[in-house]
Amino acid sequence: MKSLRSPLGTVAGLGSAKSGVHHWWLQRLTSIALVPLTIWFTVSLLSLPSLDHVTVISWMAQSWTALLLILLVLVATWHSQLGVRVVVEDYIHNTASRTLILVILTFVHAFLAVAGVFAILKVALGGAS
């Protein structure tokens, strides 16, 4: 039987069109932040006299380098998590599977971020030589 509700009435209460705006802005902001960080990282590595272990470790041990590397790792993992989340939400239709995958992906990205920061701090504070 055909409903007498208008198209607007049919979709009313099914969610706000504004709910994705925050996520969209975060994706854009993290991608914008990645541009200068990636350029800095590439130029910095290419400007090193060599890419041997001692040179790279001494470069990473500099405080500004360590700070920018930590920012790069955090922004890159956040940006990755946002992007993968959209793909899962768009293509996994089973609610239980989607929720489980999103939880796992969130933990994986958090682990990668913490591991990256830990590794940078270990080198910067002289724990790795």
PDB file of C-alpha atoms in Angstrom:
ATOM      1  CA  MET A   1       0.000   0.000   0.000  1.00  0.00           C
ATOM      2  CA  LYS A   2       1.287   3.430  -0.886  1.00  0.00           C
ATOM      3  CA  SER A   3       2.105   5.758   1.991  1.00  0.00           C
ATOM      4  CA  LEU A   4       0.503   9.164   2.220  1.00  0.00           C
ATOM      5  CA  ARG A   5       3.659  10.630   3.761  1.00  0.00           C
ATOM      6  CA  SER A   6       5.730  13.099   1.816  1.00  0.00           C
ATOM      7  CA  PRO A   7       9.332  12.206   0.898  1.00  0.00           C
ATOM      8  CA  LEU A   8      10.519  14.595   3.611  1.00  0.00           C
ATOM      9  CA  GLY A   9       8.264  12.954   6.158  1.00  0.00           C
ATOM     10  CA  THR A  10       9.551   9.531   5.139  1.00  0.00           C
ATOM     11  CA  VAL A  11      13.183  10.402   5.853  1.00  0.00           C
ATOM     12  CA  ALA A  12      12.539  12.655   8.857  1.00  0.00           C
ATOM     13  CA  GLY A  13      14.052  11.171  11.964  1.00  0.00           C
ATOM     14  CA  LEU A  14      16.400   8.850  10.071  1.00  0.00           C
ATOM     15  CA  GLY A  15      19.478  10.897  10.899  1.00  0.00           C
ATOM     16  CA  SER A  16      20.856  14.328  10.390  1.00  0.00           C
ATOM     17  CA  ALA A  17      22.604  15.296   7.215  1.00  0.00           C
ATOM     18  CA  LYS A  18      24.978  17.266   9.454  1.00  0.00           C
ATOM     19  CA  SER A  19      26.387  14.181  11.205  1.00  0.00           C
ATOM     20  CA  GLY A  20      28.982  13.537   8.516  1.00  0.00           C
ATOM     21  CA  VAL A  21      30.193  17.116   8.258  1.00  0.00           C
ATOM     22  CA  HIS A  22      32.506  16.811  11.272  1.00  0.00           C
ATOM     23  CA  HIS A  23      34.066  13.647   9.851  1.00  0.00           C
ATOM     24  CA  TRP A  24      34.412  15.290   6.423  1.00  0.00           C
ATOM     25  CA  TRP A  25      36.159  18.328   7.932  1.00  0.00           C
ATOM     26  CA  LEU A  26      38.528  16.131   9.942  1.00  0.00           C
ATOM     27  CA  GLN A  27      39.514  14.264   6.770  1.00  0.00           C
ATOM     28  CA  ARG A  28      40.203  17.552   5.000  1.00  0.00           C
ATOM     29  CA  LEU A  29      42.141  19.068   7.907  1.00  0.00           C
ATOM     30  CA  THR A  30      44.310  15.982   8.376  1.00  0.00           C
ATOM     31  CA  SER A  31      45.023  15.823   4.641  1.00  0.00           C
ATOM     32  CA  ILE A  32      45.989  19.511   4.645  1.00  0.00           C
ATOM     33  CA  ALA A  33      48.249  18.935   7.656  1.00  0.00           C
ATOM     34  CA  LEU A  34      49.870  15.960   5.921  1.00  0.00           C
ATOM     35  CA  VAL A  35      50.992  18.051   2.940  1.00  0.00           C
ATOM     36  CA  PRO A  36      53.622  20.195   4.730  1.00  0.00           C
ATOM     37  CA  LEU A  37      54.585  17.352   7.071  1.00  0.00           C
ATOM     38  CA  THR A  38      55.197  14.981   4.156  1.00  0.00           C
ATOM     39  CA  ILE A  39      57.113  17.622   2.208  1.00  0.00           C
ATOM     40  CA  TRP A  40      59.236  18.381   5.300  1.00  0.00           C
ATOM     41  CA  PHE A  41      59.885  14.656   5.860  1.00  0.00           C
ATOM     42  CA  THR A  42      60.872  14.014   2.240  1.00  0.00           C
ATOM     43  CA  VAL A  43      63.089  17.090   1.929  1.00  0.00           C
ATOM     44  CA  SER A  44      64.718  16.396   5.303  1.00  0.00           C
ATOM     45  CA  LEU A  45      65.566  12.824   4.402  1.00  0.00           C
ATOM     46  CA  LEU A  46      66.841  13.768   0.968  1.00  0.00           C
ATOM     47  CA  SER A  47      69.037  16.510   2.454  1.00  0.00           C
ATOM     48  CA  LEU A  48      70.855  14.096   4.758  1.00  0.00           C
ATOM     49  CA  PRO A  49      74.405  13.338   3.617  1.00  0.00           C
ATOM     50  CA  SER A  50      73.630   9.618   3.684  1.00  0.00           C
ATOM     51  CA  LEU A  51      70.853   7.348   4.830  1.00  0.00           C
ATOM     52  CA  ASP A  52      72.991   5.072   6.982  1.00  0.00           C
ATOM     53  CA  HIS A  53      71.815   4.099  10.449  1.00  0.00           C
ATOM     54  CA  VAL A  54      74.024   6.524  12.404  1.00  0.00           C
ATOM     55  CA  THR A  55      73.036   9.532  10.279  1.00  0.00           C
ATOM     56  CA  VAL A  56      69.307   8.833  10.453  1.00  0.00           C
ATOM     57  CA  ILE A  57      69.419   8.164  14.213  1.00  0.00           C
ATOM     58  CA  SER A  58      71.288  11.409  14.872  1.00  0.00           C
ATOM     59  CA  TRP A  59      68.779  13.281  12.673  1.00  0.00           C
ATOM     60  CA  MET A  60      65.840  11.727  14.547  1.00  0.00           C
ATOM     61  CA  ALA A  61      67.408  12.572  17.900  1.00  0.00           C
ATOM     62  CA  GLN A  62      67.078  16.309  17.241  1.00  0.00           C
ATOM     63  CA  SER A  63      64.165  17.718  19.229  1.00  0.00           C
ATOM     64  CA  TRP A  64      62.383  19.512  16.343  1.00  0.00           C
ATOM     65  CA  THR A  65      62.790  16.494  14.107  1.00  0.00           C
ATOM     66  CA  ALA A  66      61.347  14.186  16.760  1.00  0.00           C
ATOM     67  CA  LEU A  67      58.425  16.537  17.352  1.00  0.00           C
ATOM     68  CA  LEU A  68      57.606  16.806  13.645  1.00  0.00           C
ATOM     69  CA  LEU A  69      57.971  13.037  13.199  1.00  0.00           C
ATOM     70  CA  ILE A  70      55.530  12.450  16.063  1.00  0.00           C
ATOM     71  CA  LEU A  71      53.094  14.903  14.461  1.00  0.00           C
ATOM     72  CA  LEU A  72      53.491  13.112  11.122  1.00  0.00           C
ATOM     73  CA  VAL A  73      52.799   9.700  12.669  1.00  0.00           C
ATOM     74  CA  LEU A  74      49.778  10.918  14.647  1.00  0.00           C
ATOM     75  CA  VAL A  75      48.199  12.854  11.782  1.00  0.00           C
ATOM     76  CA  ALA A  76      48.866  10.058   9.267  1.00  0.00           C
ATOM     77  CA  THR A  77      47.323   7.363  11.469  1.00  0.00           C
ATOM     78  CA  TRP A  78      44.334   9.589  12.271  1.00  0.00           C
ATOM     79  CA  HIS A  79      43.823  10.362   8.579  1.00  0.00           C
ATOM     80  CA  SER A  80      44.133   6.673   7.715  1.00  0.00           C
ATOM     81  CA  GLN A  81      41.609   5.700  10.384  1.00  0.00           C
ATOM     82  CA  LEU A  82      39.121   8.283   9.081  1.00  0.00           C
ATOM     83  CA  GLY A  83      39.482   7.051   5.500  1.00  0.00           C
ATOM     84  CA  VAL A  84      39.257   3.350   6.284  1.00  0.00           C
ATOM     85  CA  ARG A  85      36.229   4.031   8.493  1.00  0.00           C
ATOM     86  CA  VAL A  86      34.365   5.584   5.552  1.00  0.00           C
ATOM     87  CA  VAL A  87      35.155   2.600   3.333  1.00  0.00           C
ATOM     88  CA  VAL A  88      33.923   0.130   5.972  1.00  0.00           C
ATOM     89  CA  GLU A  89      30.770   2.155   6.666  1.00  0.00           C
ATOM     90  CA  ASP A  90      30.003   2.353   2.941  1.00  0.00           C
ATOM     91  CA  TYR A  91      30.672  -1.257   1.945  1.00  0.00           C
ATOM     92  CA  ILE A  92      29.990  -3.471   4.984  1.00  0.00           C
ATOM     93  CA  HIS A  93      26.222  -3.699   5.291  1.00  0.00           C
ATOM     94  CA  ASN A  94      25.896  -6.221   8.127  1.00  0.00           C
ATOM     95  CA  THR A  95      25.659  -4.101  11.300  1.00  0.00           C
ATOM     96  CA  ALA A  96      27.403  -6.587  13.603  1.00  0.00           C
ATOM     97  CA  SER A  97      30.277  -7.166  11.162  1.00  0.00           C
ATOM     98  CA  ARG A  98      30.640  -3.446  10.506  1.00  0.00           C
ATOM     99  CA  THR A  99      30.794  -2.657  14.221  1.00  0.00           C
ATOM    100  CA  LEU A 100      33.348  -5.391  14.897  1.00  0.00           C
ATOM    101  CA  ILE A 101      35.546  -4.295  11.974  1.00  0.00           C
ATOM    102  CA  LEU A 102      35.370  -0.643  13.047  1.00  0.00           C
ATOM    103  CA  VAL A 103      36.397  -1.530  16.606  1.00  0.00           C
ATOM    104  CA  ILE A 104      39.294  -3.660  15.371  1.00  0.00           C
ATOM    105  CA  LEU A 105      40.440  -0.956  12.954  1.00  0.00           C
ATOM    106  CA  THR A 106      40.288   1.676  15.691  1.00  0.00           C
ATOM    107  CA  PHE A 107      42.493  -0.467  17.938  1.00  0.00           C
ATOM    108  CA  VAL A 108      44.914  -1.210  15.082  1.00  0.00           C
ATOM    109  CA  HIS A 109      45.286   2.484  14.262  1.00  0.00           C
ATOM    110  CA  ALA A 110      45.704   3.377  17.949  1.00  0.00           C
ATOM    111  CA  PHE A 111      48.375   0.676  18.277  1.00  0.00           C
ATOM    112  CA  LEU A 112      50.205   1.952  15.193  1.00  0.00           C
ATOM    113  CA  ALA A 113      50.128   5.527  16.494  1.00  0.00           C
ATOM    114  CA  VAL A 114      51.415   4.545  19.941  1.00  0.00           C
ATOM    115  CA  ALA A 115      54.090   2.254  18.479  1.00  0.00           C
ATOM    116  CA  GLY A 116      55.282   4.996  16.121  1.00  0.00           C
ATOM    117  CA  VAL A 117      55.449   7.609  18.871  1.00  0.00           C
ATOM    118  CA  PHE A 118      57.209   5.148  21.177  1.00  0.00           C
ATOM    119  CA  ALA A 119      59.813   4.340  18.529  1.00  0.00           C
ATOM    120  CA  ILE A 120      60.483   8.018  17.808  1.00  0.00           C
ATOM    121  CA  LEU A 121      60.772   8.856  21.515  1.00  0.00           C
ATOM    122  CA  LYS A 122      63.058   5.893  22.106  1.00  0.00           C
ATOM    123  CA  VAL A 123      65.416   7.131  19.405  1.00  0.00           C
ATOM    124  CA  ALA A 124      65.095  10.807  20.396  1.00  0.00           C
ATOM    125  CA  LEU A 125      65.822  10.082  24.048  1.00  0.00           C
ATOM    126  CA  GLY A 126      68.841   7.942  23.202  1.00  0.00           C
ATOM    127  CA  GLY A 127      67.366   4.516  23.855  1.00  0.00           C
ATOM    128  CA  ALA A 128      68.240   3.166  20.406  1.00  0.00           C
ATOM    129  CA  SER A 129      71.711   3.349  18.951  1.00  0.00           C
TER     130      SER A 129
END
